[in-house]
């Protein structure tokens, strides 16, 4: 038998249902009566109604439409395959792309470059990574080939194509699908003509029996912030996708140090997503003014900030890559410098124009010519040097084996010297080898004494390299002068302070003595070295004490 409470609950439910159905019926009857409907046989006169017609097609073309039609045929889809090491050298097998998991790439270094930040992977795979914890190789056997996707554009009817180096650099096979190729076609096999890692550009070629459509190249120097642009490519495997936006900044550097000295991008808010790598950025004249290269993202997807390598740089690199050596030859003199320094650093070092040398590679041309860290390069062959970009442009344009006359300031005195120019790639290889062979600094015992700058320092440990002097940064206090003004966050803990306002520091006592003399309103400039990479040279940071 049901309890009293169960019977009461069933009665209430039945009552409620009855009321609702009664109300519904009443509403239906009332609605019918209010519209004068008396039955299915009632006739309604609609003789005054006018039939609808589908209008004739109308051309609503805009500049965007025209540009997409003009440029689209020359934009290509690039698929690559990278075999596991145990399969390389054997017969290559084809792997058909799974539309649910379009891209897998083992090059995941977590930076801004598309191919590295869950690089050029499809949106579904990103969904798996974030919500199900499934990595890029989930559900695939260990011997599965890795596939990646990118874009490119044809610049020569014979089949020469420009794309990004990171799209093709690790590929064992490359396939290029033209806009005119049938759906489902794997594309045309391509070969690499040449690559340039410094600008992340590559030239590839396909063999065809007929001339191919090409893009028009524009002058990227004429691009202005606010200009309309469109990006064309294959984001998330969606071929021939067009997005529009504006140029939001110019001359944007997204990597610090030597890695970014040849990369000065156009920034755009035209949607650029994984798979757009290597595709064209086009102005409203239908001219390619950039190669879509990187995105700033925290989710591997579009967040309104994309970067394109300017076409003027692309032209120079392309012409070098199709040359006999198939590589870009740049000059170098064997120095490193800090790209941007604060006004405090410039006041302390007396720099108005020019570049402060951070380090000089031992045994290379600058060292042989007598240049030293701390020297300020002011001219090259009598031409003033404005900044680091100007210095790089002037030196890299010189042929290896030539010489340049460099004007520099040391201790307030003007000097000149003649320096030989060597191949940049050879210089980097020599410098990198020296850095790998050199000893690295260690962390000594912690001393909790706090300076007025908000930095806790200690003497260098006994096993420190003999050529390294200074004090070790043990802690940077959040919200301190060092943190807020000098920009020294916790990532600089373990670095070495070598000088304060050009005065060498060899111990904690030296450091405290110099700091004790500083007063409010004075400029403070610290010389810093990363002991893990001593050949990278000294970095200068500065600010004014409050």
Coordinates of C-alpha atoms in Angstrom, one line a residue, residues 273-474:
X273 CA 45.3 30.8 -37.5
X274 CA 47.4 27.5 -37.6
X275 CA 47.6 26.5 -41.2
X276 CA 48.0 30.1 -42.5
X277 CA 51.7 29.9 -42.1
X278 CA 53.4 30.9 -45.4
X279 CA 50.3 32.4 -46.9
X280 CA 50.2 35.9 -48.4
X281 CA 49.1 39.2 -46.7
X282 CA 47.6 41.3 -49.5
X283 CA 47.0 45.0 -49.7
X284 CA 44.0 46.7 -51.4
X285 CA 45.9 46.9 -54.7
X286 CA 46.0 43.1 -54.8
X287 CA 49.7 43.1 -54.0
X288 CA 51.4 40.7 -51.6
X289 CA 53.1 42.8 -48.9
X290 CA 53.9 40.1 -46.4
X291 CA 54.2 36.4 -45.6
X292 CA 52.0 35.3 -42.7
X293 CA 54.4 33.8 -40.2
X294 CA 53.5 33.9 -36.6
X295 CA 50.7 34.6 -34.1
X296 CA 50.6 35.8 -30.6
X297 CA 48.3 33.4 -28.8
X298 CA 47.6 31.7 -25.5
X299 CA 45.4 29.1 -27.0
X300 CA 47.0 28.2 -30.3
X301 CA 44.2 30.1 -32.0
X302 CA 43.5 33.6 -33.3
X303 CA 43.6 36.4 -30.7
X304 CA 43.8 39.4 -33.0
X305 CA 47.6 39.7 -33.3
X306 CA 49.4 38.2 -36.3
X307 CA 52.7 38.8 -37.8
X308 CA 53.8 38.8 -41.5
X309 CA 57.4 39.1 -42.8
X310 CA 57.5 42.2 -45.1
X311 CA 57.7 41.6 -48.8
X312 CA 60.8 43.8 -49.2
X313 CA 62.7 41.3 -47.0
X314 CA 61.0 38.4 -48.8
X315 CA 62.3 39.6 -52.1
X316 CA 65.9 39.8 -51.0
X317 CA 65.8 36.4 -49.4
X318 CA 64.0 34.8 -52.4
X319 CA 66.6 36.1 -54.8
X320 CA 69.4 34.7 -52.7
X321 CA 67.7 31.3 -52.3
X322 CA 67.2 30.8 -56.0
X323 CA 70.9 31.8 -56.6
X324 CA 73.7 29.3 -57.2
X325 CA 74.4 28.8 -53.5
X326 CA 70.7 28.5 -52.5
X327 CA 71.4 30.3 -49.2
X328 CA 71.4 33.8 -47.8
X329 CA 75.0 35.2 -47.2
X330 CA 75.2 37.9 -44.6
X331 CA 78.2 39.7 -43.3
X332 CA 79.2 39.8 -39.6
X333 CA 82.1 41.2 -37.5
X334 CA 81.7 39.0 -34.4
X335 CA 80.0 41.2 -31.8
X336 CA 76.8 41.1 -29.8
X337 CA 74.9 44.2 -28.7
X338 CA 71.8 45.1 -26.8
X339 CA 69.0 46.2 -29.1
X340 CA 67.2 48.6 -26.8
X341 CA 68.7 50.5 -23.8
X342 CA 67.0 52.8 -21.4
X343 CA 67.5 56.6 -21.3
X344 CA 69.4 56.1 -18.0
X345 CA 71.9 53.7 -19.7
X346 CA 72.4 56.3 -22.5
X347 CA 73.1 59.1 -20.0
X348 CA 75.5 57.0 -17.9
X349 CA 77.4 55.8 -21.0
X350 CA 77.1 59.1 -22.9
X351 CA 75.3 57.6 -25.8
X352 CA 73.2 59.8 -28.1
X353 CA 73.4 57.7 -31.2
X354 CA 75.2 54.4 -31.7
X355 CA 75.3 50.9 -30.4
X356 CA 76.9 49.7 -27.1
X357 CA 78.9 46.4 -27.7
X358 CA 77.8 43.7 -25.2
X359 CA 80.4 41.1 -26.1
X360 CA 83.2 40.5 -28.6
X361 CA 83.7 36.9 -29.7
X362 CA 87.3 35.8 -29.1
X363 CA 89.4 35.3 -32.2
X364 CA 86.9 36.8 -34.6
X365 CA 87.3 40.0 -36.7
X366 CA 86.1 42.6 -34.1
X367 CA 88.3 41.1 -31.4
X368 CA 91.3 41.1 -33.8
X369 CA 90.6 44.8 -34.6
X370 CA 90.7 45.7 -30.9
X371 CA 87.0 46.3 -30.2
X372 CA 85.9 45.5 -26.7
X373 CA 82.7 45.2 -24.7
X374 CA 81.4 48.6 -23.6
X375 CA 82.7 50.4 -26.8
X376 CA 80.1 52.5 -28.5
X377 CA 80.0 52.0 -32.3
X378 CA 79.0 55.4 -33.8
X379 CA 79.8 55.1 -37.6
X380 CA 80.6 52.6 -40.4
X381 CA 82.7 53.9 -43.2
X382 CA 82.0 57.5 -42.1
X383 CA 78.2 56.9 -42.1
X384 CA 76.5 57.5 -38.6
X385 CA 75.0 54.5 -37.0
X386 CA 71.5 55.3 -35.6
X387 CA 70.7 52.1 -33.7
X388 CA 71.0 48.4 -33.7
X389 CA 68.8 47.8 -36.7
X390 CA 70.9 50.3 -38.7
X391 CA 74.1 48.5 -37.6
X392 CA 72.8 45.1 -38.6
X393 CA 71.6 46.4 -42.0
X394 CA 74.9 48.0 -42.8
X395 CA 77.1 45.0 -41.8
X396 CA 75.0 42.2 -43.1
X397 CA 74.9 43.9 -46.6
X398 CA 78.7 43.6 -46.8
X399 CA 80.3 40.6 -48.6
X400 CA 82.4 38.3 -46.5
X401 CA 86.1 39.1 -47.1
X402 CA 85.5 42.8 -47.4
X403 CA 86.5 45.4 -44.7
X404 CA 84.7 48.2 -43.0
X405 CA 86.0 51.3 -41.1
X406 CA 84.3 51.5 -37.7
X407 CA 84.2 54.6 -35.6
X408 CA 83.7 54.0 -31.9
X409 CA 83.9 55.7 -28.5
X410 CA 85.8 54.3 -25.6
X411 CA 86.1 56.1 -22.2
X412 CA 84.8 59.3 -23.9
X413 CA 87.4 59.2 -26.6
X414 CA 86.7 58.8 -30.3
X415 CA 88.6 56.0 -32.1
X416 CA 88.5 54.2 -35.5
X417 CA 89.6 50.7 -36.6
X418 CA 89.3 48.6 -39.7
X419 CA 87.4 45.3 -39.3
X420 CA 87.2 42.4 -41.7
X421 CA 83.7 41.0 -42.5
X422 CA 83.1 37.3 -42.2
X423 CA 80.1 35.1 -43.1
X424 CA 77.4 35.4 -40.4
X425 CA 76.5 31.7 -40.4
X426 CA 80.1 30.7 -39.9
X427 CA 80.5 33.3 -37.2
X428 CA 77.4 32.0 -35.4
X429 CA 78.6 28.4 -35.7
X430 CA 82.0 29.4 -34.2
X431 CA 80.4 31.5 -31.4
X432 CA 78.0 28.7 -30.6
X433 CA 80.7 26.1 -30.4
X434 CA 82.7 28.4 -28.0
X435 CA 79.7 28.9 -25.9
X436 CA 79.0 25.1 -25.6
X437 CA 82.7 24.4 -24.7
X438 CA 82.8 27.2 -22.1
X439 CA 82.1 26.6 -18.4
X440 CA 78.9 27.7 -16.9
X441 CA 78.4 29.4 -13.6
X442 CA 76.8 27.9 -10.5
X443 CA 74.7 29.1 -7.6
X444 CA 76.5 29.6 -4.3
X445 CA 75.3 29.8 -0.8
X446 CA 72.3 32.2 -0.3
X447 CA 72.9 35.5 1.5
X448 CA 69.7 37.1 2.6
X449 CA 71.0 40.6 2.9
X450 CA 68.8 43.1 0.9
X451 CA 70.1 46.1 -1.0
X452 CA 68.1 49.3 -1.4
X453 CA 67.4 48.2 -5.0
X454 CA 65.4 45.2 -3.9
X455 CA 68.0 42.7 -5.0
X456 CA 69.6 40.0 -2.7
X457 CA 73.1 39.1 -3.9
X458 CA 75.9 36.8 -2.9
X459 CA 79.5 36.4 -3.9
X460 CA 80.2 34.0 -6.8
X461 CA 80.9 30.4 -5.8
X462 CA 84.4 29.0 -5.8
X463 CA 83.8 27.0 -9.0
X464 CA 82.8 30.1 -11.0
X465 CA 84.6 30.6 -14.3
X466 CA 87.9 32.4 -13.7
X467 CA 87.0 35.1 -16.3
X468 CA 83.7 35.9 -14.7
X469 CA 83.4 38.5 -12.0
X470 CA 80.6 40.1 -10.1
X471 CA 77.8 39.1 -7.6
X472 CA 75.1 36.5 -8.0
X473 CA 71.5 37.6 -7.9
X474 CA 69.8 35.4 -5.4

